[in-house]
Coordinates of C-alpha atoms and ligand atoms in Angstrom, one line a residue:
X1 CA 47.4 -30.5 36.3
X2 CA 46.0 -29.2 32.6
X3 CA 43.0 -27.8 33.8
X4 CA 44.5 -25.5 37.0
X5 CA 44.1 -22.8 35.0
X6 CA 40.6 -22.3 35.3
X7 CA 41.1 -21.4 39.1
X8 CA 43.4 -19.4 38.3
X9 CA 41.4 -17.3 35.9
X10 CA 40.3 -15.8 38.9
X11 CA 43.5 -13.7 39.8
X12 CA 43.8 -12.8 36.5
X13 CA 40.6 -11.0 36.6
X14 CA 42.0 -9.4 40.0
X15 CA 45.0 -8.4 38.5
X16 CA 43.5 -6.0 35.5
X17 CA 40.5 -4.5 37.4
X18 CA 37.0 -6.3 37.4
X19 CA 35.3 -3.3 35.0
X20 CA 38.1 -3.5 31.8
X21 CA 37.8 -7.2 32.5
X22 CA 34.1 -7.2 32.1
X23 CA 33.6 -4.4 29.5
X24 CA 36.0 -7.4 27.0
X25 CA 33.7 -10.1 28.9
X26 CA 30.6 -9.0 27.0
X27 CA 29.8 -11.4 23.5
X28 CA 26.6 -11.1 21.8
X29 CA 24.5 -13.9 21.0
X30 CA 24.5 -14.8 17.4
X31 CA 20.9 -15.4 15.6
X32 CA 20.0 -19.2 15.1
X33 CA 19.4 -20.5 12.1
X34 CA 17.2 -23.1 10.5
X35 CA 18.6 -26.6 10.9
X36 CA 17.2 -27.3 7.3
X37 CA 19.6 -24.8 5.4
X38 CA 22.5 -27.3 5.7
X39 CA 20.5 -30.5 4.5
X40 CA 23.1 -30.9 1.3
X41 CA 26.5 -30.0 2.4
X42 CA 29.7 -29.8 0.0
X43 CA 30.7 -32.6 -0.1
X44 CA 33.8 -32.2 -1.2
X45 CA 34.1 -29.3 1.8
X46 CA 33.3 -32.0 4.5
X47 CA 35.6 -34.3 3.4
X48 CA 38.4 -32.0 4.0
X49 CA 36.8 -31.5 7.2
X50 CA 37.0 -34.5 8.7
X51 CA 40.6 -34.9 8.0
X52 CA 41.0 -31.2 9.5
X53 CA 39.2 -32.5 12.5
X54 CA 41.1 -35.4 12.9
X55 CA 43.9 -33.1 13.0
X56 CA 42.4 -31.7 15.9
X57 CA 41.7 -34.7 17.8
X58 CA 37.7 -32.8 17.8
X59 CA 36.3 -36.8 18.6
X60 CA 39.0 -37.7 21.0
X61 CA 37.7 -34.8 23.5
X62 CA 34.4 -34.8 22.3
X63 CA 33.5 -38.4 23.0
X64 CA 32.5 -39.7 25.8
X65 CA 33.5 -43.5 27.0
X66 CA 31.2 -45.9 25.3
X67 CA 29.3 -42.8 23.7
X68 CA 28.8 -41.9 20.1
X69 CA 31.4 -39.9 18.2
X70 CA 31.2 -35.8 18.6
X71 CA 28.5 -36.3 21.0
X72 CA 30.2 -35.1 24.0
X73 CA 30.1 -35.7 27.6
X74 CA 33.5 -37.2 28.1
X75 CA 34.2 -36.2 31.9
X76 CA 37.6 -33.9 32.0
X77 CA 38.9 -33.9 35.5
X78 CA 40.4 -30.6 37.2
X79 CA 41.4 -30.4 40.8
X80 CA 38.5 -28.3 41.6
X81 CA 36.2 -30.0 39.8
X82 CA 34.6 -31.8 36.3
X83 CA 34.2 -30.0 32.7
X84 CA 32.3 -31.6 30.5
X85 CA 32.4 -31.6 26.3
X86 CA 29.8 -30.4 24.6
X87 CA 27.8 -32.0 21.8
X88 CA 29.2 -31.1 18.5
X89 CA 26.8 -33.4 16.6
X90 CA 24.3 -31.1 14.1
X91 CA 21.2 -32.2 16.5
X92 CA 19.3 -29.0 16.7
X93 CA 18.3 -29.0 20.7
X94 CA 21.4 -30.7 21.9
X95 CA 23.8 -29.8 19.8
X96 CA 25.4 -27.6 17.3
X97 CA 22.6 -27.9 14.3
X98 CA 21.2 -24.3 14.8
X99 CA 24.3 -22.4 15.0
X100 CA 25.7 -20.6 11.3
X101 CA 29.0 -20.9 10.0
X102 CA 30.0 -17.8 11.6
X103 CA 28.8 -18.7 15.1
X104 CA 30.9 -21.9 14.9
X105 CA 33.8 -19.9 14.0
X106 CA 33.8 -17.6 16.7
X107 CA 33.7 -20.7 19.3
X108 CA 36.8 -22.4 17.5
X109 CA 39.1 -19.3 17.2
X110 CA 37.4 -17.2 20.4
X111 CA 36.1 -19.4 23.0
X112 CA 32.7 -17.8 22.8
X113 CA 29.5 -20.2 22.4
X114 CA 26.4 -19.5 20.2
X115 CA 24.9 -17.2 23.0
X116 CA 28.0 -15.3 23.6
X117 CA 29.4 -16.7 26.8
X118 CA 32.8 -17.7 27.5
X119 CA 34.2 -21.5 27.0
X120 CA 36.5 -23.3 29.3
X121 CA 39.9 -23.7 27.5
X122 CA 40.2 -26.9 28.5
X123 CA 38.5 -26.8 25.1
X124 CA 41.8 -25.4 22.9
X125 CA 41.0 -22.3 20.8
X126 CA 43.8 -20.5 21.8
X127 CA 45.3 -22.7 19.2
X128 CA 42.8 -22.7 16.9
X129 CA 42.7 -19.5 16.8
X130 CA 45.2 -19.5 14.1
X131 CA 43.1 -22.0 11.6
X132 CA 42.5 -20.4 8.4
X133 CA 38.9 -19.2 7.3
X134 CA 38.8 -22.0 4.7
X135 CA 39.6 -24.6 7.0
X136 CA 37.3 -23.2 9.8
X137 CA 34.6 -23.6 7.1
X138 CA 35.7 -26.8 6.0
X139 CA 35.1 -28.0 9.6
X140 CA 32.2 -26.6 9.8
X141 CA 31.0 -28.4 6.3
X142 CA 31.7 -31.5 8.1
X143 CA 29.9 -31.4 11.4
X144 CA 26.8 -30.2 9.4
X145 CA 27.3 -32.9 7.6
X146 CA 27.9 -35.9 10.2
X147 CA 24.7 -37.4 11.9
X148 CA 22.9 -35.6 14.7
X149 CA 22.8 -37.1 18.4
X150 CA 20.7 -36.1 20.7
X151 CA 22.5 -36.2 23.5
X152 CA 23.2 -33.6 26.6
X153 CA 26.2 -33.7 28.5
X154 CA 26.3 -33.6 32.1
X155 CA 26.6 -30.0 33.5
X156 CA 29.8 -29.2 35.0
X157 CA 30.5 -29.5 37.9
X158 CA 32.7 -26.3 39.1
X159 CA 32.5 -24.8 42.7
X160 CA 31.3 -20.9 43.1
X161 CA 32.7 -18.9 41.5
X162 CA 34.4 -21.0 38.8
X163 CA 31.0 -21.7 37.2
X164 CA 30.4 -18.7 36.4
X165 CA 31.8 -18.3 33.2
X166 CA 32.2 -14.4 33.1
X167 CA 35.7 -15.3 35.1
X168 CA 37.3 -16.6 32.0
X169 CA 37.2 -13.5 30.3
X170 CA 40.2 -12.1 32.4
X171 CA 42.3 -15.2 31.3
X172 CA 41.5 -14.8 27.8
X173 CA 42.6 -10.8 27.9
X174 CA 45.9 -11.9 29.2
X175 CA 46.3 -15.4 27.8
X176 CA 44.4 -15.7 24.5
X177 CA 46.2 -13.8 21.4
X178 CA 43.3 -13.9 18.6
X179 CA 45.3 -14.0 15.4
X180 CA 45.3 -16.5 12.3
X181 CA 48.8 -18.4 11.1
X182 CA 50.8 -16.1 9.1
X183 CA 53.3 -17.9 7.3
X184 CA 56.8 -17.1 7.1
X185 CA 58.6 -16.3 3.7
X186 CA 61.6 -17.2 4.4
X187 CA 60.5 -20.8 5.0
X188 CA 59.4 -23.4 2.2
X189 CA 56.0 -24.0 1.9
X190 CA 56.4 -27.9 3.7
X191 CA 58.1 -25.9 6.4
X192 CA 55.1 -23.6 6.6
X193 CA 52.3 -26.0 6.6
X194 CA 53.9 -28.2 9.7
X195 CA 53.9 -25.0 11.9
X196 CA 50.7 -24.3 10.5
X197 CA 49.4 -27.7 11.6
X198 CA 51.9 -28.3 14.8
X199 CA 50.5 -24.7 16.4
X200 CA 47.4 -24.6 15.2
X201 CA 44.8 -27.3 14.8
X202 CA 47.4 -30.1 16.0
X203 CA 47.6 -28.5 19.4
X204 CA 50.7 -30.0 20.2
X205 CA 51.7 -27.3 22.8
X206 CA 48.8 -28.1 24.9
X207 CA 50.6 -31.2 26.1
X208 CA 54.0 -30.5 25.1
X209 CA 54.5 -26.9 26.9
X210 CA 54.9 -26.1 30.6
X211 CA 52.0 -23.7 32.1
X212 CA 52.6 -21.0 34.0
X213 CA 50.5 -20.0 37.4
X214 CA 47.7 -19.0 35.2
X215 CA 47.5 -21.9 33.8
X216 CA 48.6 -20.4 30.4
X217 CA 51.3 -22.3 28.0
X218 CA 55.0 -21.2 28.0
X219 CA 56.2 -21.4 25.0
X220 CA 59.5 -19.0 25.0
X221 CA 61.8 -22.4 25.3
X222 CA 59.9 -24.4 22.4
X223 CA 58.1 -27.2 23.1
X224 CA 59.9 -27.8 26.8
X225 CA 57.8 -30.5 27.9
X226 CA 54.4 -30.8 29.8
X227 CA 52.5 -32.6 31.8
X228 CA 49.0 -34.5 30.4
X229 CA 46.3 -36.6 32.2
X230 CA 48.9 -37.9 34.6
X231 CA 51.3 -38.3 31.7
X232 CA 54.6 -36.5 31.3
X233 CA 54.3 -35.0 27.5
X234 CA 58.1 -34.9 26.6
X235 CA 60.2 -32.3 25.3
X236 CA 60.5 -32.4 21.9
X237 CA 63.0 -30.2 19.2
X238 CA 66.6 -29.2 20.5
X239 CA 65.9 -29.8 24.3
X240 CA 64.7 -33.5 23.7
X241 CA 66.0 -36.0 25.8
X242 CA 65.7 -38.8 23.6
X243 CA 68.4 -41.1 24.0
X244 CA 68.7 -41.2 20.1
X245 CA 68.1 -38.1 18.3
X246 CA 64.3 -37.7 16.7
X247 CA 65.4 -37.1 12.7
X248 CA 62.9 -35.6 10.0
X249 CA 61.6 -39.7 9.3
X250 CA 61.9 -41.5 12.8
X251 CA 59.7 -38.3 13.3
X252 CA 57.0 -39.0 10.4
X253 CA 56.7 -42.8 11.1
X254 CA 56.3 -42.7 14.6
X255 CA 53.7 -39.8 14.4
X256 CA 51.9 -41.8 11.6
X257 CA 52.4 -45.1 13.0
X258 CA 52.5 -45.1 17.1
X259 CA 55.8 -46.4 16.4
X260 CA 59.4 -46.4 16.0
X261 CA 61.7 -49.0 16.5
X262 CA 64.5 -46.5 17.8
X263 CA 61.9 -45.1 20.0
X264 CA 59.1 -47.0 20.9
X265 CA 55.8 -46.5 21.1
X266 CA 53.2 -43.7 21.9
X267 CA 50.9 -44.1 24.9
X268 CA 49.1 -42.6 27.4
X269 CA 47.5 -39.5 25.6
X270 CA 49.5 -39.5 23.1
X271 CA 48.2 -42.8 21.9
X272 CA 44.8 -40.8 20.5
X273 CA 46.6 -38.0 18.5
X274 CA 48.6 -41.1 16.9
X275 CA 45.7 -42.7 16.1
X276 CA 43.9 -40.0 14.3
X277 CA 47.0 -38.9 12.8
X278 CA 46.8 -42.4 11.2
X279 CA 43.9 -41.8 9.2
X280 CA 45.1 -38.2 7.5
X281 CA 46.5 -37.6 3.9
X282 CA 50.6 -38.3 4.9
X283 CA 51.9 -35.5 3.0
X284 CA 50.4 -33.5 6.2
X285 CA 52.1 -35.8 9.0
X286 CA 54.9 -35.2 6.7
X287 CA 54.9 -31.5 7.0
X288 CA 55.0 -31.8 10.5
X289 CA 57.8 -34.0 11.5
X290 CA 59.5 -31.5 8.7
X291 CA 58.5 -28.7 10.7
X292 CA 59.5 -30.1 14.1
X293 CA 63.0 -31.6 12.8
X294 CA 64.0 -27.9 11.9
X295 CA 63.5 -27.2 15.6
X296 CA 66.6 -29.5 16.3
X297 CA 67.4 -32.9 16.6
X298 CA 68.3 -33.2 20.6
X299 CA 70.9 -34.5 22.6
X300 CA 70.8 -38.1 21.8
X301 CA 73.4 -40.0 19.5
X302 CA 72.2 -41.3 16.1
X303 CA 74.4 -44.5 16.7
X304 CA 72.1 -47.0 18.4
X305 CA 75.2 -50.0 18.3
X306 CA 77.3 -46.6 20.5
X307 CA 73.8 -46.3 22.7
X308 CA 74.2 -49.8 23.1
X309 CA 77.8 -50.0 24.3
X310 CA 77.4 -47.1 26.8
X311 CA 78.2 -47.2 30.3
X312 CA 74.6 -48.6 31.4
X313 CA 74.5 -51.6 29.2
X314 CA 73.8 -54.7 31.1
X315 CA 76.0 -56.4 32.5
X316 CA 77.0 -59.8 30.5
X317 CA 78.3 -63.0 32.3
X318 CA 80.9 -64.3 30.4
X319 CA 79.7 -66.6 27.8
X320 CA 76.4 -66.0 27.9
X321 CA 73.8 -65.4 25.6
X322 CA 72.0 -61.9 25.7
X323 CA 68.7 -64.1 26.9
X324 CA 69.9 -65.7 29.7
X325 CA 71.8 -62.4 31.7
X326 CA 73.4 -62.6 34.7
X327 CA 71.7 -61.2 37.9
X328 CA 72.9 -58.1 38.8
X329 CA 73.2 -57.2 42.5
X330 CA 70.7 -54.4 43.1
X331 CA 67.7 -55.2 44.2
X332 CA 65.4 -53.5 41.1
X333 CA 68.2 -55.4 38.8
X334 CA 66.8 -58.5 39.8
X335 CA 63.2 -57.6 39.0
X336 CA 64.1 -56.4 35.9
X337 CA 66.0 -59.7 34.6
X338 CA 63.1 -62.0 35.5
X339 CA 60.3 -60.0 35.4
X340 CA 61.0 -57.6 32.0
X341 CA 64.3 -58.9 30.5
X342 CA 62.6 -61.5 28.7
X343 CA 60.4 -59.2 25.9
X344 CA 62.9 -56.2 26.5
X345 CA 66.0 -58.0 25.5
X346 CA 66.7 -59.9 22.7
X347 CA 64.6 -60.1 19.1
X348 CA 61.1 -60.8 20.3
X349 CA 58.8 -59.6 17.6
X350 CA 55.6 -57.7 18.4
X351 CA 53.3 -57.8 20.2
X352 CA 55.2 -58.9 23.2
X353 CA 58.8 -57.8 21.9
X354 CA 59.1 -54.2 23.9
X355 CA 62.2 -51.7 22.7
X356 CA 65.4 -52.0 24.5
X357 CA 64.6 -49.9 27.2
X358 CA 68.2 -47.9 27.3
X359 CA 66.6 -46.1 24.1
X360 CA 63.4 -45.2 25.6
X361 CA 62.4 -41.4 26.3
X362 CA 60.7 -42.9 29.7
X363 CA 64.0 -43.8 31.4
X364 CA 66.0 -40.2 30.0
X365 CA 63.4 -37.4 31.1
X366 CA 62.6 -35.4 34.1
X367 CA 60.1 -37.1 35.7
X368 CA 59.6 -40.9 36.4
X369 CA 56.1 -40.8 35.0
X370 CA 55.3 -42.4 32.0
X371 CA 57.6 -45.0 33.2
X372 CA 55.7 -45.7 36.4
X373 CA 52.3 -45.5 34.6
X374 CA 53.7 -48.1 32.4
X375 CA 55.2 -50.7 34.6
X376 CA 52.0 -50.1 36.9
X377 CA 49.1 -50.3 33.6
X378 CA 51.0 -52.1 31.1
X379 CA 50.0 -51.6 27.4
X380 CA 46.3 -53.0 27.0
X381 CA 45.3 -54.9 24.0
X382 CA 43.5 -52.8 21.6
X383 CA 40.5 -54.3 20.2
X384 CA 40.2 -54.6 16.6
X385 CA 44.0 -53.3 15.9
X386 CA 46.3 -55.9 14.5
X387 CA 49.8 -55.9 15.4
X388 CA 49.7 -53.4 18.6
X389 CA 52.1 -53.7 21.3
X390 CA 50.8 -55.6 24.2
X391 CA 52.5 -55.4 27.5
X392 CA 51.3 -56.6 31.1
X393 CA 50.7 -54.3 34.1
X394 CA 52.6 -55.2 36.9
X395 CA 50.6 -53.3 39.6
X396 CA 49.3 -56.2 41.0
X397 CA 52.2 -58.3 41.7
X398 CA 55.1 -55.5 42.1
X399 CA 55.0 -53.2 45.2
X400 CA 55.9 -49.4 45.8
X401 CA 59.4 -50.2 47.1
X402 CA 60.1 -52.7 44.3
X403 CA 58.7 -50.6 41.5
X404 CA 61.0 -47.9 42.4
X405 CA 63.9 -50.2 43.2
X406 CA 63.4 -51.1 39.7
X407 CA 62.8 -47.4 38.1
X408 CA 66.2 -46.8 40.0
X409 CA 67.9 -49.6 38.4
X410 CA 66.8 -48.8 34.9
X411 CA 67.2 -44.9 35.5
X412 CA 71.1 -45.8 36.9
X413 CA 72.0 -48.6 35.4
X414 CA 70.4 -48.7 31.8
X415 CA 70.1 -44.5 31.4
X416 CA 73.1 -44.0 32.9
X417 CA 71.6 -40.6 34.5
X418 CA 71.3 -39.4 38.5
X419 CA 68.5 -40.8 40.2
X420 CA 64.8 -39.2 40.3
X421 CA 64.3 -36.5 43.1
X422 CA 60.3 -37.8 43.9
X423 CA 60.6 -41.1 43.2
X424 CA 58.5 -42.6 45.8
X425 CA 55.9 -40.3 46.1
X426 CA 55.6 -39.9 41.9
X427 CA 55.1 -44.0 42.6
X428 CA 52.3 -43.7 45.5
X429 CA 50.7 -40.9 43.4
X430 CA 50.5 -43.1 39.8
X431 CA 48.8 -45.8 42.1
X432 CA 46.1 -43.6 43.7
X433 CA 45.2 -42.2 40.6
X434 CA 44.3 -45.3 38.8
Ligands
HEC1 C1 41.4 -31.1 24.6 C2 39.9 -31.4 24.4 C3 39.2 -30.7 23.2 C4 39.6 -30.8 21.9 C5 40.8 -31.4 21.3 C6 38.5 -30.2 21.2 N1 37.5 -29.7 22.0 FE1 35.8 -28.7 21.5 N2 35.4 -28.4 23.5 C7 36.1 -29.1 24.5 C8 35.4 -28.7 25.8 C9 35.8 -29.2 27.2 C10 34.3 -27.9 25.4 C11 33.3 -27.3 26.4 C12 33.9 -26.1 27.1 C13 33.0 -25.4 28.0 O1 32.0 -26.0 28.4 O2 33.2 -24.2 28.3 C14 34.4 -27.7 24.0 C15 33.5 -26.9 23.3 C16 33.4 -26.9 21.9 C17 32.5 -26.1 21.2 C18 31.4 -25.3 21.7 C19 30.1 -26.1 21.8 C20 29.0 -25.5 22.7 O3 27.9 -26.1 22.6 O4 29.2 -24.6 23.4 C21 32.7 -26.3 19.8 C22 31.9 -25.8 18.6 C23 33.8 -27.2 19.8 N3 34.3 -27.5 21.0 C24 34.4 -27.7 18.6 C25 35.6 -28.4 18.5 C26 36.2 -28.8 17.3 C27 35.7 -28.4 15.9 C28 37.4 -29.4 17.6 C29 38.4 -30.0 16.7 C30 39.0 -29.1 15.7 C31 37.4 -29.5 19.1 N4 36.3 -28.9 19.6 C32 38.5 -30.1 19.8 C33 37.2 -29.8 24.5 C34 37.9 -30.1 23.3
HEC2 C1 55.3 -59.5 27.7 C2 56.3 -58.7 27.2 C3 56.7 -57.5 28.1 C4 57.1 -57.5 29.4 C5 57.2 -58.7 30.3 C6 57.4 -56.1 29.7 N1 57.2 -55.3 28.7 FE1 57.6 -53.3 28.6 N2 56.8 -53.2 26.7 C7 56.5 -54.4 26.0 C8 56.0 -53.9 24.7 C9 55.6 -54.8 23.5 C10 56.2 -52.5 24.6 C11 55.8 -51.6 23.5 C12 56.9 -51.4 22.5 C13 57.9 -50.4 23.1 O1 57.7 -49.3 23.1 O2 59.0 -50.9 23.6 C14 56.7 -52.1 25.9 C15 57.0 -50.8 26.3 C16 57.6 -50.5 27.5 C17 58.1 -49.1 27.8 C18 58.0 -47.9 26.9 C19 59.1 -47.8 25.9 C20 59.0 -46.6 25.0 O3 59.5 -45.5 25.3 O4 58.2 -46.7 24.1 C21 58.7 -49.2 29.0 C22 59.4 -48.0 29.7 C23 58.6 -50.6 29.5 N3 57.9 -51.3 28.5 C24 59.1 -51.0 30.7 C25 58.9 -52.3 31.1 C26 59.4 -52.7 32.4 C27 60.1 -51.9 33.4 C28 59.0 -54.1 32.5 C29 59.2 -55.0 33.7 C30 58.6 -54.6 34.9 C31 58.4 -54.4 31.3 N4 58.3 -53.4 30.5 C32 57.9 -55.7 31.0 C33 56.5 -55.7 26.4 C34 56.8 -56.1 27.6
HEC3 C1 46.8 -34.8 24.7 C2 48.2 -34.5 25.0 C3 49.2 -34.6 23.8 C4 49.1 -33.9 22.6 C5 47.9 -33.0 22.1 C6 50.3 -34.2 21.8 N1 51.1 -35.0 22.5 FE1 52.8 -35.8 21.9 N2 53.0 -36.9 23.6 C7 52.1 -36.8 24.7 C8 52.6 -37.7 25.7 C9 51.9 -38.0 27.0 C10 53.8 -38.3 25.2 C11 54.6 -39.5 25.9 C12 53.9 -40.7 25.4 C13 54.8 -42.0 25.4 O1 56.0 -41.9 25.5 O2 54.2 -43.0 25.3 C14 54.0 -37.8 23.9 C15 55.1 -38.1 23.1 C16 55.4 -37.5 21.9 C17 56.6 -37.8 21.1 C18 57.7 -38.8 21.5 C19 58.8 -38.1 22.2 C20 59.9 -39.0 22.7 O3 61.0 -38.5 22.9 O4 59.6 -40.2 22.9 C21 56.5 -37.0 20.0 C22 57.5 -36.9 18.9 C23 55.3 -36.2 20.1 N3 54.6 -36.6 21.2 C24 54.9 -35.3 19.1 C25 53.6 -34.7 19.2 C26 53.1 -33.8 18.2 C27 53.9 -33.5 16.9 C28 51.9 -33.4 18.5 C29 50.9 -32.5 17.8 C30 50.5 -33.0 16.5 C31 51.6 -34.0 19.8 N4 52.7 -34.7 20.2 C32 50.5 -33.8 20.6 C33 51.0 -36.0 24.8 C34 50.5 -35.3 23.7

């Protein structure tokens, strides 16, 4: 789970000695300041802003259900308890409105509020610690500019002695590295902005690395693959497992677009970064997939017809049509031919056409998860958006045994790989936590 780490904060402090520990602990407060004195922001400041905060997903975390944009309160679930965003709005009680420039800095590259004490990083500054002073000050043009909420969020709710927030100071003097980007001259300057982006305000890691015990990402292998509200986050670079390989422009369209037609389509968590990265200038998205497609293409073959082909193709009776497939014997064969043949097969447009599902990610990695979470939740409808993939949950009509009869078809039979250790249980679990 994301947020484990904040337990484990704990040992950290153990393990360097409770007096160095607190002697880094201590912040001072820094001086408010009259809400007034940002009335007539840059405008030309905030505007880069808000693309720089939509590069940081600041409204998908900072938004609760329902609730106004940057007004916080959107519930963030840890084993050992609830962490609540904070209000980001420029309201002067209940939010951000009486804290400088400078104070806002500190929170976004240190994890230190207005009054000095440590934030939870569920809250990500140990990657935007590298954002530039211009584009910290760019940000904080646009949240002075946006329109004040008043709105508190709920406090969290953290056992003794995880609320007290003088505990994450040991995590941050093992785990935090306080340092902006510094950019590489050997690299191009395209090259240079995607990392810039990728490590820094993107956050990509944050779903896309492994944690250790502390909670803390690993990030020695590249982006090895994490796990993210119940959501497998897949490997991405050299080490992906994508059945085709990711190349510099399957890359940039599916980050700007949700989609790829050799891939499919971005969901679960990923579905909000895809969305915001929708609205920003494309030259940026562009730098990124640059960025990542020097980290290597993966595995997978570039030839979709060979993908095709391979050994788990399904099987064809003689004679017929690729629409009307012959039954195969397993029992999670059958499913699949009645139940998801008919918009997985074959040239049904979108919404309801889905990939062919020998290319998707879900059925190559790890862990059965984003599989499971699909077959179980579907793809909802979203309202307002056009031509989004739609694709019915089958939690209802399709039991634990037959869902992973049918992951174990598709794993087998269409992936061609070794069964899932976990199955059952990664089944059981995706239901409970619904
Ligand atoms: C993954 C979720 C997440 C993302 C993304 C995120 N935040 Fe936050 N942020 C939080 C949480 C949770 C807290 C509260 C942490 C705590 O209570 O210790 C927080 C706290 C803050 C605070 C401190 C506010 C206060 O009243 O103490 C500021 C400022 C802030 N975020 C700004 C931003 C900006 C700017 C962005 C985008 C660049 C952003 N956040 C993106 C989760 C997030
Ligand atoms: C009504 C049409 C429809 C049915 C029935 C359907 N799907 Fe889908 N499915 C879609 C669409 C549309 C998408 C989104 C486009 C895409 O990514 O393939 C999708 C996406 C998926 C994905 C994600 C592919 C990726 O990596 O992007 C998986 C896995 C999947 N479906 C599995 C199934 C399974 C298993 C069944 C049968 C239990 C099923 N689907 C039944 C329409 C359908
Ligand atoms: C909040 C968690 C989260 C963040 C932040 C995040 N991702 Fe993802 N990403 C996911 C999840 C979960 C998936 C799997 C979703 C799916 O297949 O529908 C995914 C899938 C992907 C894929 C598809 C991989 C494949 O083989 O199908 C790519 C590429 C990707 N992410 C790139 C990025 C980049 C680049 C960033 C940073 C700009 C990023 N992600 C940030 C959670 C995240």
């Amino acid at each position: 789970m994301k947020f484990r780490f904040v337990f484990f904060a704990l040992l950290a402090i153990g393990a360097f000695g409770g007096t160095a520990a607190l002697l880094y602990a201590w912040e001072s407060p820094i001086a408010t300041i009259d809400p007034r004195s940002h009335v007539t922001p840059d405008r030309a400041l905030a505007r880069r802003g808000a693309s720089l905060a939509l590069l940081g997903d600041c409204a998908t975390c900072h938004t609760a259900a329902g609730g106004l944009p940057y007004a916080g309160g959107l519930a963030m679930p840890t084993p050992f308890g609830t962490i609540y965003s904070t209000n980001i709005t420029p309201d002067p009680e209940t939010g951000i409105g009486r804290w400088s420039e400078q104070a806002f800095i500190r929170a976004l590259r240190s994890g230190v509020d207005r009054e000095g004490r440590h934030l939870y990083p569920a809250f990500p500054y140990d990657h935007f610690t590298r954002v530039t002073d211009g584009d910290a000050k760019a940000l904080y043009a646009f949240f002075m500019s946006i329109d004040p909420v008043k709105s508190s969020a709920p406090s969290n709710e953290l056992p003794f002695p995880l609320n007290v927030r003088l505990t994450l100071a040991g995590w941050k003097l093992l785990f935090l590295h306080p340092s902006r980007f510094v950019a590489d001259p050997s690299k191009d300057e395209k090259w240079n902005r995607g990392k810039y982006l990728v490590d820094g305000l993107g956050h990509c890691g944050a779903c896309h690395s492994p944690r250790n015990l502390l909670g803390a990402e690993i990030t020695s292998s590249g982006f090895s693959g994490g796990e993210a509200e119940g959501w497998r986050a897949y490997a991405l670079g050299g080490i992906s497992l994508a059945p085709v390989a990711w190349d510099e422009a399957a890359l940039a369209d599916y980050l700007a677009h949700g989609f790829h037609p050799q891939h499919g389509t971005a969901q679960g968590p990923m579905a909000n970064v895809v969305d915001n990265l929708s609205q920003v200038d494309p030259s940026d998205v562009g730098a990124m997939a640059y960025y990542l497609a020097s980290l290597g293409k993966g595995k997978g073959r570039n030839d979709v017809e060979k993908v095709a082909a391979g050994p788990g193709r399904l099987p064809q009776a003689a004679g017929t049509q690729a629409a009307t497939p012959a039954i195969p014997p397993e029992a999670g064969g059958a499913i699949y031919i009645t139940v998801c043949a008919s918009c997985h097969e074959g040239d049904r447009p979108v919404p309801f056409g889905g990939l062919r599902l020998d290319l998707s990610t879900a059925l190559a990695d790890a862990t059965p998860a984003n599989l499971v979470n699909l077959v179980l939740r579907g793809i909802p409808a979203t309202a307002g958006a056009s031509v989004r993939p739609i694709m019915p949950g089958f939690g209802e009509v399709l039991d634990d045994r037959q869902i992973s009869d049918l992951a174990n078809y598709l794993r087998t039979r269409l992936a061609g790989r070794q069964r899932w250790d976990g199955l059952d249980k990664a089944v059981a679990e995706a239901r409970g936590g619904q």
